[in-house]
XYZ file of C-alpha atoms in Angstrom:
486
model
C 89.730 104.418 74.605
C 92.458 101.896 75.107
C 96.006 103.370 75.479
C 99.692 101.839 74.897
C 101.383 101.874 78.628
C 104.670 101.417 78.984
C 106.331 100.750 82.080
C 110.201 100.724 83.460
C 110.865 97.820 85.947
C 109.394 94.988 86.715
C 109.129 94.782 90.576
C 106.348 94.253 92.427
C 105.057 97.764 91.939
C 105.497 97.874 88.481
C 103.906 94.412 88.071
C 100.897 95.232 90.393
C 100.611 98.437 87.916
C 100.644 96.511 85.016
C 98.445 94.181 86.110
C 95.364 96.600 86.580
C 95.851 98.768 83.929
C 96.018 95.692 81.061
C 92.893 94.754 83.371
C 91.104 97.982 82.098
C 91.910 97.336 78.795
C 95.294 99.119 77.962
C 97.919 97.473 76.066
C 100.702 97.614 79.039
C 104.285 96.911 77.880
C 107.150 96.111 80.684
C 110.458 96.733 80.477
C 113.382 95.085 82.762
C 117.229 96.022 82.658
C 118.344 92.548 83.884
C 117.516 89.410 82.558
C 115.111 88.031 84.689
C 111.613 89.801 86.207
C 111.272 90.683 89.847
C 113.580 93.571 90.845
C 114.931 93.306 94.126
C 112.805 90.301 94.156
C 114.756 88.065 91.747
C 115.881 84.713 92.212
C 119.361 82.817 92.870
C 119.720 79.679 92.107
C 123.241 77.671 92.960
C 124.325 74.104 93.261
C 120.847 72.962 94.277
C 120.177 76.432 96.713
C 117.746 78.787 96.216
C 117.569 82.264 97.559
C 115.335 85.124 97.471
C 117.653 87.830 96.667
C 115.563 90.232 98.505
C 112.448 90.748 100.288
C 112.163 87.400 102.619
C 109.471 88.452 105.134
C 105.319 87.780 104.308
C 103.583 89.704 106.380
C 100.200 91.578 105.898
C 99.086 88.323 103.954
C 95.483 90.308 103.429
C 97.224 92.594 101.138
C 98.417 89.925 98.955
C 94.484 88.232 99.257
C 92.630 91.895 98.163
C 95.195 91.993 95.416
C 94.414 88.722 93.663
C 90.914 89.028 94.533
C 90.493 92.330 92.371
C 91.301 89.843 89.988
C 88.669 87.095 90.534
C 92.043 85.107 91.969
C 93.184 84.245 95.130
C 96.659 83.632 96.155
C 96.409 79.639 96.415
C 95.642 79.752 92.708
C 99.711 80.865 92.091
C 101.594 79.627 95.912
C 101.253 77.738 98.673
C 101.358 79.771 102.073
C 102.352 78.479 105.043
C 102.237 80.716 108.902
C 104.999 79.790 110.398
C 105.522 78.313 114.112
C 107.955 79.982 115.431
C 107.515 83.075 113.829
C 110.528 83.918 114.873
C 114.046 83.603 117.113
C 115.248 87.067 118.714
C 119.040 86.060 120.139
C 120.134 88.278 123.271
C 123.534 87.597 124.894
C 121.698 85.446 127.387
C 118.577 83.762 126.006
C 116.677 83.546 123.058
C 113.201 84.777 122.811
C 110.469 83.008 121.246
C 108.372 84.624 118.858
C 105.151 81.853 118.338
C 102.216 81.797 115.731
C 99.442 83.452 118.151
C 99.218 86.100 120.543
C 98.953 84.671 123.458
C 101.625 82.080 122.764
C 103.741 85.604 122.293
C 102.063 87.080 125.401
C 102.721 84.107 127.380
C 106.734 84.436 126.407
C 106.702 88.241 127.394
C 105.402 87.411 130.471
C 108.171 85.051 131.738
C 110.464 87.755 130.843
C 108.849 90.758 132.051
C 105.992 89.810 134.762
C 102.763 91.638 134.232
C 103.938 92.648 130.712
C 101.066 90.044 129.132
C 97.823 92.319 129.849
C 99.831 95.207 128.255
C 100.681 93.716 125.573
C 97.370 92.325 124.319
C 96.256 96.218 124.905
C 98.746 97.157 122.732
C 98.316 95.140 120.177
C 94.541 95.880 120.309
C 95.274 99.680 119.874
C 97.366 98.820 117.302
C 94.912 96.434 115.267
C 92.742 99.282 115.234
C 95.309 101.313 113.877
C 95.833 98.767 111.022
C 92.036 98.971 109.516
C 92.996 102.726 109.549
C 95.874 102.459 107.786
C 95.461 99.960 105.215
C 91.438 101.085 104.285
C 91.938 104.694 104.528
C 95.821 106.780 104.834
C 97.222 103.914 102.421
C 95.194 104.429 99.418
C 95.572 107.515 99.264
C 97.698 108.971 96.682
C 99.378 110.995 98.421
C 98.143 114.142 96.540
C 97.226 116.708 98.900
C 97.507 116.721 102.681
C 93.554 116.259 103.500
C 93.541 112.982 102.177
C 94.771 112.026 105.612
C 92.289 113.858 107.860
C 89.635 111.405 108.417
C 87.623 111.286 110.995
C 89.154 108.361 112.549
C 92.824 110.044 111.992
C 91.596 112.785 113.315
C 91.026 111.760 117.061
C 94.391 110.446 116.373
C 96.468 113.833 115.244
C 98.988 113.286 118.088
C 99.950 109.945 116.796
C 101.506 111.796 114.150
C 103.886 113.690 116.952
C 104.860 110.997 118.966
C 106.854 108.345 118.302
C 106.766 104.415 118.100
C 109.596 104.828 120.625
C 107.618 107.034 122.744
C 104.646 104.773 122.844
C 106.644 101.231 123.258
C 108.617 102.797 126.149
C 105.427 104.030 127.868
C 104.136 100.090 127.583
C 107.046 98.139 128.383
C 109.911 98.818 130.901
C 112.324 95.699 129.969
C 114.647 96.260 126.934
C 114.369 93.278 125.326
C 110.955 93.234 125.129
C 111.211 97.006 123.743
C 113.990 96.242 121.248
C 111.253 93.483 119.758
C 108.542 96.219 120.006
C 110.794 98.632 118.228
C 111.938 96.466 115.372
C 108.657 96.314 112.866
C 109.797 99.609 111.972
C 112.792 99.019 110.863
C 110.288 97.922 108.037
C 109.284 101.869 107.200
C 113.109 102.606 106.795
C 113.507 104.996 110.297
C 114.641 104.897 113.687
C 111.871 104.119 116.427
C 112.193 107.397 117.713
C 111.414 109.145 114.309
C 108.695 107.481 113.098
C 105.208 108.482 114.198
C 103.274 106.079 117.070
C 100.288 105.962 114.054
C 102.681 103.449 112.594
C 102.724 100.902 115.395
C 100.288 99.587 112.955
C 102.978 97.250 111.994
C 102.786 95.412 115.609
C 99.706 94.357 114.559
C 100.756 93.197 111.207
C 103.809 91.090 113.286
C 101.989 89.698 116.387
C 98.240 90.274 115.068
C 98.339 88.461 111.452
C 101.816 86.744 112.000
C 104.844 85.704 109.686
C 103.866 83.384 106.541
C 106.240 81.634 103.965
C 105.423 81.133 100.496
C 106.582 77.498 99.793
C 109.289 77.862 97.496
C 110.436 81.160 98.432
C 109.021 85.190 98.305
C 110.039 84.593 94.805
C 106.833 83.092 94.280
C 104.537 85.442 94.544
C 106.453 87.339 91.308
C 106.235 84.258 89.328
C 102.099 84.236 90.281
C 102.037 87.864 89.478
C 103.690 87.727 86.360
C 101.355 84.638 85.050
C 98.327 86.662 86.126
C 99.942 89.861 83.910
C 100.385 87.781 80.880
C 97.122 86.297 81.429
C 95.772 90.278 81.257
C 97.990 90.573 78.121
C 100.671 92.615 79.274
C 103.771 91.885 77.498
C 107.168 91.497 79.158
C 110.593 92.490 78.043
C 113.816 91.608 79.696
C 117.806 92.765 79.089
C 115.749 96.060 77.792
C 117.053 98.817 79.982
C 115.311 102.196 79.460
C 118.399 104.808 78.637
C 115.810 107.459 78.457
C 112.465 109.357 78.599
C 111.233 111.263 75.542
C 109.350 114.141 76.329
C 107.959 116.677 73.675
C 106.559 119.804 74.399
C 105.475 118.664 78.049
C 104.186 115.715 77.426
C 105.468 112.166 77.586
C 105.723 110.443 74.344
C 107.679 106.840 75.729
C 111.343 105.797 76.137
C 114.731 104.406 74.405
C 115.421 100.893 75.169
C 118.440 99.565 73.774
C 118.939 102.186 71.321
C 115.531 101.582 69.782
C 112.348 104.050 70.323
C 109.530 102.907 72.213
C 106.310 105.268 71.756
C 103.518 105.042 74.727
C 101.154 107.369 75.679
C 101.785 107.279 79.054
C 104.723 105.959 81.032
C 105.015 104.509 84.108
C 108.298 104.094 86.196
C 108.937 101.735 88.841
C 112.507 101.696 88.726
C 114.634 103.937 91.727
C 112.649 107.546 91.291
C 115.786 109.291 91.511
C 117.350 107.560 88.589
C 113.929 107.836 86.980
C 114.520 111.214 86.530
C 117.597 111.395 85.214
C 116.218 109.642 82.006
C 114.586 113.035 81.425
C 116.301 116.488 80.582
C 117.040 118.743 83.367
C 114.390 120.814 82.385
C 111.394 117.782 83.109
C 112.934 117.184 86.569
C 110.898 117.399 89.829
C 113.319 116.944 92.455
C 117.045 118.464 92.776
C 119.842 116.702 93.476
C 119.927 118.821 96.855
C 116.382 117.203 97.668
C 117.701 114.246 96.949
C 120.754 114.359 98.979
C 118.142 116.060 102.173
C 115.932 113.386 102.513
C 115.866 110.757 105.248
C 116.486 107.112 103.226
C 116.304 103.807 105.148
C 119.625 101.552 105.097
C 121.157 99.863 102.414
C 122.396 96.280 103.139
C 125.410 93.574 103.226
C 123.804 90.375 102.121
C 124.959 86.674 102.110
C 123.815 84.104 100.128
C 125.462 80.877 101.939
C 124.990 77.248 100.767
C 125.755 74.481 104.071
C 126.336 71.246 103.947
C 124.356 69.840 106.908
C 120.868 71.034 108.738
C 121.814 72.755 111.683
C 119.936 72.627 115.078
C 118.072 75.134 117.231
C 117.568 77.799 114.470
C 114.432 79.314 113.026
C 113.586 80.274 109.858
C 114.019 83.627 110.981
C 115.832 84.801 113.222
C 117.001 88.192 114.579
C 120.434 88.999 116.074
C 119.930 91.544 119.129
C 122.798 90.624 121.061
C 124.322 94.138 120.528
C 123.501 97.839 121.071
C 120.334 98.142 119.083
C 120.271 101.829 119.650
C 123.771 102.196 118.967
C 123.466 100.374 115.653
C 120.851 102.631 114.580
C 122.954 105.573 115.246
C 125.602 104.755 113.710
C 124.042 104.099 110.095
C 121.093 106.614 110.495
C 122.850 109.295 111.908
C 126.565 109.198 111.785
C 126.311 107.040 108.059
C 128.957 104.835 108.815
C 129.849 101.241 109.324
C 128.344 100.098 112.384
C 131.205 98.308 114.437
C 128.948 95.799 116.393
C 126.006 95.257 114.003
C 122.845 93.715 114.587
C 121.660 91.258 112.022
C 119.228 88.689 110.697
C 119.990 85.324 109.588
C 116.951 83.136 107.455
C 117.331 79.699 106.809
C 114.418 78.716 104.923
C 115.172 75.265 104.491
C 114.066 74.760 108.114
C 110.231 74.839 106.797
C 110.827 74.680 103.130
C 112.640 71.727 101.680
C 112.551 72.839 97.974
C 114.842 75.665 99.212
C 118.330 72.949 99.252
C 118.997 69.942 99.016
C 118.083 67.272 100.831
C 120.023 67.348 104.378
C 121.841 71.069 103.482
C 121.111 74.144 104.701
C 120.147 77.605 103.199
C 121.476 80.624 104.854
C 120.464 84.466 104.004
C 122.017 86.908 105.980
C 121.358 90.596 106.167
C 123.104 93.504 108.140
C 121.114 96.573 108.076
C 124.424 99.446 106.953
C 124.234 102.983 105.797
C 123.256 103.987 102.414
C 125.929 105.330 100.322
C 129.000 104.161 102.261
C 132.718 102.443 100.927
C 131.790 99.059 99.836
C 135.314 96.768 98.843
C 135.577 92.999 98.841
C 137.640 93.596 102.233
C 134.655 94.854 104.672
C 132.480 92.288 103.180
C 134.884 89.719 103.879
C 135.340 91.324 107.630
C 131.556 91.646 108.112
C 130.944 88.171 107.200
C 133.602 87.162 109.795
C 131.627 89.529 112.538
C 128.101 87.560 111.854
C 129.320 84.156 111.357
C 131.600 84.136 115.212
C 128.697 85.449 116.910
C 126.404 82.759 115.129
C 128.267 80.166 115.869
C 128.916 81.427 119.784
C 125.247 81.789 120.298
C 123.961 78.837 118.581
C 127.094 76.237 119.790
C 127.467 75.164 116.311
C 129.920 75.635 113.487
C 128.894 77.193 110.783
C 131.933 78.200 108.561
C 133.492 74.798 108.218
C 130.236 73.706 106.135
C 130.022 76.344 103.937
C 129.690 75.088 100.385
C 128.600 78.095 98.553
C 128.810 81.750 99.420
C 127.969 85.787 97.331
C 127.598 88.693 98.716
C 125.478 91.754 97.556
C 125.595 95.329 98.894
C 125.578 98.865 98.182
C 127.947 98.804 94.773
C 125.400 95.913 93.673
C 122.200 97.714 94.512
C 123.600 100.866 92.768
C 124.655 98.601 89.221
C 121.799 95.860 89.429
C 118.958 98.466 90.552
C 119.827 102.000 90.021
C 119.109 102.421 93.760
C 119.716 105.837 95.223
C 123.035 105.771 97.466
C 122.499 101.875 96.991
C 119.558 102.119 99.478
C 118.033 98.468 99.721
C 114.364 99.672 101.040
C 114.003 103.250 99.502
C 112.847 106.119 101.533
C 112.202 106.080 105.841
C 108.522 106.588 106.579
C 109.217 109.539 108.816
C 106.685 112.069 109.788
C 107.831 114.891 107.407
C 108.348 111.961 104.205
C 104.595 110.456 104.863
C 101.842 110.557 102.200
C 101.422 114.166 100.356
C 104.900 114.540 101.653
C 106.784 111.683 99.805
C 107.762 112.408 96.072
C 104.589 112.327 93.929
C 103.203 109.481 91.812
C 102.198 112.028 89.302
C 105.426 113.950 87.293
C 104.416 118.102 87.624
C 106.315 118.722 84.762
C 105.349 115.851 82.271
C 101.863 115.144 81.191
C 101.155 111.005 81.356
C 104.391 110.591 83.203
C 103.930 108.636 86.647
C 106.158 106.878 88.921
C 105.521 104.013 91.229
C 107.516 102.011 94.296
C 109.031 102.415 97.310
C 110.666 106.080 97.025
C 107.189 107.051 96.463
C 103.693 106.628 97.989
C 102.694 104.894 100.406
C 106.373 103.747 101.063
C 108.566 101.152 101.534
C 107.832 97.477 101.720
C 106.486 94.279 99.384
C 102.359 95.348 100.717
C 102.754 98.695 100.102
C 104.464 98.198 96.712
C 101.526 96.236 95.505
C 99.274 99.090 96.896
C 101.567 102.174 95.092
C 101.101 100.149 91.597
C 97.337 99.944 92.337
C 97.340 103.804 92.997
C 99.206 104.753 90.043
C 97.112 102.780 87.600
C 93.886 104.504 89.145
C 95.150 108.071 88.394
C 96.055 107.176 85.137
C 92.590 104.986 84.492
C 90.884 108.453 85.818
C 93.103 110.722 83.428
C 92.209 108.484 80.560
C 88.118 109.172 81.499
């Protein structure tokens, strides 16, 4: 028997949620606090610019492919996709590194800067291939509801993956530091140092240097505006400026949510807003999770982003490019560990206007620029102001170019903005690290303990952070509740 659904956020967990369970015949409502769909996904558009305000990497495009195809779709029916050549730019102090379209154009590049280095690479890359299929066909979708959903027999000749590290296993490989700072920084993905996360997770080498960096042609913004048209094509219904203030529980069991003063009855509720601020929408009493838990767990960084309108193309820059001309190590440190401002940051810089020209206008430049910072720490107009300062001298050293003179349009978003736009945790920008005590059974549950038909979904949950695994936790929490309905 069909069953009214309502669910909190519209991000691309909650939307890949929706999507399946109006697919099995539920009437799914969605309900966003700002005024446009996507979450951290949303869309700025300025004088002619346009920015993805969040996510800006495609990787893992097979994800994307298995999740329109459970629909009879496939993703060229809602974007165009693009792989892009370079990949990616990796600035040192003294050279930048190449990053091509195939693995041995990659193999070839590690090889002029660390002889030998080619054969070990492909080996590693192998390894970690095989460690993909693993991951995304079996520990993935998994719900994460008891620990011997992950022992498999192909994770099980595998345990000590689980005990080392991705730092333990790059290091073993590769001697040059360059070359291990570009091994090391997939991970950065899962929200935790290289030397916390487990080696299983060099899965996402593969996913970088194996299946390679794609753009969706018009932005990562896309791919929301092709999943929303597929969820009102299932019949879910979409609500923006609708806030949920709170969670109505009656005797244990969920009975929907207040939005905008007004009463919303489900039968089951789904949240894919910030988990933490998910449950303070329900009485004390109908919390999981303490604010001691909260304040214990390991969360990956929050961020200081630019928006930046130019007004000229620039030369010798990538559509992505990465910023290792400092301490990597020490950077991590410093906002994992000592949860302060790192003084000599790393960053990334994406100007998608290099491949895209519906991204500015024609012969101006779009510039998105991210430093990875601690969650949680002072954010005033001040840092921001010094920060941008910090990026935009080194830019323009490395590159030989000015960059602030042509500056036409510039925001800023960070931690005060993630906290008031999102709800996020501490401000966190990518939810919570993928170490080897928050993994699977071990990350907060998709299924409330104390509320009957009460779920959650997104990246504070399982299987963790990132856009693939998003679309997978919203495809996992509409299966439990498809089998609870049965």
């Amino acid at each position: 028997m069909p069953k009214k659904i309502v669910i909190i956020g519209s991000g691309f967990s909650s939307l890949s949620a929706a999507c399946y369970l109006a697919q099995a015949g539920n009437e799914v409502h969605l309900y966003e606090k700002n005024d446009t769909l996507g979450g951290r996904a949303r869309q700025l558009k300025e004088e002619g610019f346009t920015f993805d305000m969040g996510p800006s990497w495609y990787w893992m495009p097979d994800i994307f492919e298995k999740f329109f195809g459970d629909f009879n779709k496939k993703v060229s029916d809602f974007y165009l996709l693009e792989k892009l050549n370079p990949a990616y730019y990796v600035w040192f102090k003294d050279e930048v590194v190449t990053i091509g379209d195939t693995l041995d154009k990659i193999a070839t590049e590690f090889e002029r800067i660390e002889p030998g280095s080619s054969p070990q690479l492909k080996k590693f890359i192998k390894n970690a291939g095989v460690n993909y299929d693993i991951a995304i066909n079996d520990v993935v979708n998994k719900p994460g509801l008891s620990p011997f959903e992950l022992v498999t027999p192909e994770t099980a000749v595998r345990v000590n993956q689980f005990f080392k590290t991705i730092s333990d296993d790059v290091r073993k490989a590769f001697k040059n530091e360059k070359l291990v700072s570009i091994l090391e920084f997939p991970v950065l993905f899962l929200g935790a140092k290289p030397n916390n996360t487990p080696a299983f997770y060099r899965f996402m080498n593969y996913a970088d240097f194996g299946l390679g960096t794609w753009h969706p042609k018009g932005g990562m913004h896309e791919v929301i505006k092709g999943m929303i048209k597929l969820a009102h094509s299932l019949g879910v219904k979409t609500h923006t400026s609708a806030g949920a203030s709170k969670i109505l529980v009656d005797q244990g069991k969920v009975q929907g949510i207040i939005v905008n003063g007004e009463t919303i009855t489900a039968d089951y509720v789904v949240s894919g807003a910030d988990y933490h601020h998910s449950e303070t929408l329900l009485d004390p009493s109908y919390r999981q999770y303490t604010e001691k838990y909260w304040d214990s767990r390991v969360f990956a960084p929050s961020s200081l982003l630019f928006y930046v309108g130019f007004d000229k193309k620039f030369d010798n820059v990538a559509h992505h490019n990465l910023f290792f001309d400092t301490d990597f190590d020490q950077h991590a440190r410093t906002i994992y560990d000592d949860l302060a401002w790192p003084e000599e940051p790393l960053f990334y810089a994406n100007f998608p206007s290099v491949s895209d020209e519906t991204m500015a206008p024609e012969g101006k430049e779009n510039g998105f620029f991210l430093i990875p910072i601690a969650p949680g720490v002072e954010d005033t107009q001040a840092l921001r102001d010094q920060y941008f300062d910090i990026i935009m001298e080194r830019l323009e050293r490395l590159s030989g170019q000015n960059f602030r003179n042509h500056i036409i349009f510039k925001k800023s978003f960070c931690v005060d903005d993630f906290v008031s736009e999102y709800n996020s945790y501490k401000g966190n920008a990518y939810g919570m690290a993928n170490t080897l005590k928050q993994t699977a059974f071990l990350r907060p549950n998709l299924r409330s303990k104390k509320v009957k038909n009460l779920y959650f979904t997104g990246q504070l949950t399982v299987p963790g952070p990132g856009v693939p695994p998003a679309l997978i936790s919203g495809k996992l929490v509409s299966q439990l509740i498809s089998k609870s309905i049965k």
